[in-house]
Coordinates of C-alpha atoms in Angstrom, one line a residue:
M18 CA 0.0 0.0 0.0
P19 CA 1.5 3.4 -0.9
A20 CA 2.3 5.9 1.8
K21 CA -0.2 8.6 2.6
Q22 CA 0.5 11.8 0.8
P23 CA 0.4 15.1 2.8
I24 CA -3.0 16.7 2.6
S25 CA -1.6 19.8 0.9
I26 CA -0.4 17.7 -2.0
L27 CA -3.8 15.9 -2.3
Q28 CA -5.6 19.3 -2.3
Y29 CA -3.1 20.7 -4.8
K30 CA -3.6 17.8 -7.1
S31 CA -7.4 18.0 -6.6
K32 CA -7.4 14.3 -5.8
S33 CA -8.8 14.6 -2.3
H34 CA -12.2 12.9 -1.7
L35 CA -12.1 13.7 2.0
T36 CA -14.7 15.5 4.0
K37 CA -13.8 18.9 5.6
A38 CA -13.5 17.1 8.9
E39 CA -11.2 14.5 7.5
I40 CA -9.0 17.2 6.0
E41 CA -8.8 19.1 9.3
R42 CA -7.9 15.9 11.1
R43 CA -5.2 15.1 8.6
K44 CA -3.8 18.6 8.9
A45 CA -3.7 18.3 12.7
E46 CA -1.9 14.9 12.4
E47 CA 0.7 16.3 10.0
A48 CA 1.3 19.3 12.3
A49 CA 1.8 17.0 15.3
V50 CA 4.6 15.0 13.6
K51 CA 6.5 18.0 12.1
P52 CA 9.9 18.2 13.9
K53 CA 11.2 21.3 15.6
S54 CA 13.9 23.4 14.0
D55 CA 15.1 25.3 17.1
K56 CA 18.5 23.6 17.3
V57 CA 19.8 23.7 13.8
K58 CA 23.5 24.5 14.3
C59 CA 26.8 23.0 13.0
P60 CA 27.7 19.8 14.9
S61 CA 30.9 19.8 16.9
W62 CA 32.3 16.8 15.0
L63 CA 32.3 18.8 11.8
K64 CA 35.8 20.2 12.0
D65 CA 36.8 21.2 8.5
K66 CA 36.6 25.0 8.0
V67 CA 35.2 24.8 4.5
A68 CA 32.5 22.2 5.6
R69 CA 31.5 24.4 8.6
K70 CA 31.2 27.5 6.4
E71 CA 29.1 25.5 3.9
F72 CA 26.9 24.2 6.7
K73 CA 26.1 27.7 7.9
R74 CA 25.4 28.9 4.4
I75 CA 23.0 26.1 3.5
A76 CA 21.3 25.9 6.9
A77 CA 20.5 29.6 6.7
E78 CA 19.0 29.2 3.2
L79 CA 16.9 26.1 4.2
Q80 CA 15.7 27.8 7.4
E81 CA 14.5 30.7 5.3
I82 CA 12.2 28.4 3.3
D83 CA 11.3 26.2 6.3
L84 CA 13.0 23.1 4.8
I85 CA 15.2 22.0 7.7
S86 CA 14.6 20.6 11.1
N87 CA 16.7 19.4 14.0
L88 CA 16.6 15.9 12.5
D89 CA 18.3 17.1 9.3
V90 CA 21.4 18.5 11.0
D91 CA 23.6 15.4 10.7
L92 CA 22.6 14.7 7.1
L93 CA 23.4 18.3 6.2
A94 CA 26.8 17.9 8.0
M95 CA 27.5 14.8 6.0
Y96 CA 26.8 16.7 2.8
C97 CA 29.1 19.5 3.9
Q98 CA 31.9 17.1 4.8
A99 CA 31.6 15.5 1.4
Y100 CA 31.6 19.0 -0.2
A101 CA 34.8 19.9 1.6
Q102 CA 36.5 16.7 0.6
Y103 CA 35.3 17.0 -3.0
Q104 CA 36.7 20.5 -3.1
K105 CA 40.1 19.3 -1.8
V106 CA 40.4 16.4 -4.2
T107 CA 39.4 18.6 -7.1
E108 CA 42.1 21.2 -6.2
E109 CA 44.7 18.4 -5.9
L110 CA 43.6 16.9 -9.3
Q111 CA 44.1 20.2 -11.1
D112 CA 47.8 19.9 -10.7
Q113 CA 48.0 16.3 -11.9
P114 CA 47.4 14.6 -15.2
L115 CA 44.1 12.7 -15.7
S116 CA 46.0 9.5 -16.5
I117 CA 49.1 8.1 -15.0
T118 CA 51.7 5.6 -16.2
K119 CA 52.0 2.3 -14.5
Y120 CA 54.2 -0.7 -15.3
D121 CA 53.3 -4.3 -15.6
K122 CA 55.4 -7.2 -14.3
Y123 CA 57.5 -7.1 -17.5
E124 CA 58.2 -3.4 -17.1
R125 CA 55.9 -2.4 -20.0
P126 CA 54.3 1.0 -19.4
Y127 CA 50.5 1.4 -19.6
Q128 CA 48.1 4.3 -18.9
V129 CA 45.5 4.2 -16.1
E130 CA 43.0 6.8 -14.8
N131 CA 44.3 8.9 -12.0
P132 CA 43.0 7.4 -8.7
L133 CA 41.9 10.9 -7.6
I134 CA 39.2 10.9 -10.2
K135 CA 37.5 7.9 -8.5
I136 CA 37.7 9.7 -5.2
Q137 CA 36.3 12.8 -6.7
L138 CA 33.4 10.8 -8.2
K139 CA 32.7 9.1 -4.9
Y140 CA 32.3 12.5 -3.1
S141 CA 30.3 13.9 -6.0
D142 CA 27.9 10.9 -5.8
E143 CA 27.5 11.3 -2.0
M144 CA 26.7 15.0 -2.4
K145 CA 24.1 14.2 -5.1
K146 CA 22.4 11.6 -2.9
I147 CA 22.2 13.9 0.1
A148 CA 21.2 16.9 -2.0
S149 CA 18.3 15.0 -3.4
Q150 CA 17.1 13.9 0.1
M151 CA 17.4 17.4 1.5
G152 CA 15.9 19.5 -1.3
L153 CA 19.2 21.1 -2.3
S154 CA 18.4 20.9 -6.0
I155 CA 15.5 22.6 -7.8
S156 CA 14.0 19.2 -8.9
S157 CA 14.1 17.8 -5.3
R158 CA 12.6 21.0 -3.9
L159 CA 9.7 20.7 -6.3
K160 CA 9.0 17.2 -5.0
L161 CA 9.2 18.5 -1.4
V162 CA 7.4 21.8 -1.5
V163 CA 4.0 22.0 -3.0
P164 CA 2.3 25.4 -3.6
Q165 CA -1.0 25.9 -1.7
P166 CA -4.1 25.1 -3.6
K167 CA -5.7 27.9 -5.5
T168 CA -8.8 29.2 -3.8
D169 CA -10.0 31.3 -6.8
K170 CA -12.7 29.6 -8.8
P171 CA -12.5 30.1 -12.5
K172 CA -14.8 32.8 -13.8
N173 CA -17.5 32.0 -16.3
K174 CA -19.7 34.4 -18.2
F175 CA -22.6 33.8 -15.8
S176 CA -20.8 34.8 -12.7
E177 CA -20.7 38.5 -13.9
F178 CA -24.5 38.5 -13.8
F179 CA -25.4 36.2 -10.9
G180 CA -22.3 36.5 -8.7
N181 CA -21.5 33.4 -6.6
A182 CA -25.2 32.3 -6.4

C-alpha cells in the first residue's frame, strides 16, 4: 500500500475525496509530527573549516524556506563534509594529469586513470544523494514543496451577472 501523501499535496492535485472534517484531522496529524527546528547548528564533530562554512550557508537558506529541522542536521553535516572533501580532491587533481603511467610485471608501461578521479566521483555521488534527500536541487525541492491550492474559482460568463449564487 503506498504511503499517505500530505493533505496539501492531495488538495493541490485535486485528488482529495475527503470531507472537511477528515481534511482538518489530517492537517492536525501532520502538524503534530512536524519536527522542531530550534537547534539547527553546526555539529561539533564537523571540524573542516570549508565544511562548517558551507553548513552555515546552506542551513540559513533552508531555514528561510522552512525546509530544515533538528533531525536534518547530521545529514546536512555529512553533505558539507563530502563537499569539503570534493573541493580538496578537485584542487589536488588540477595539478595532476588525468591519467598516470604504470608498469606491468614485464616493465611495460600502460596508462590508467588517475585514482583521484574515482575519489572525486565518490564524493560527487555522495553529495548528489544527500542533496536529493534534503531538497538542495530545484527538482528535489519541487518534490518536497507544493504550492498551496488555488482558492479562486474560474470565472465564467454567468458569474458576472449572478455572482456566486
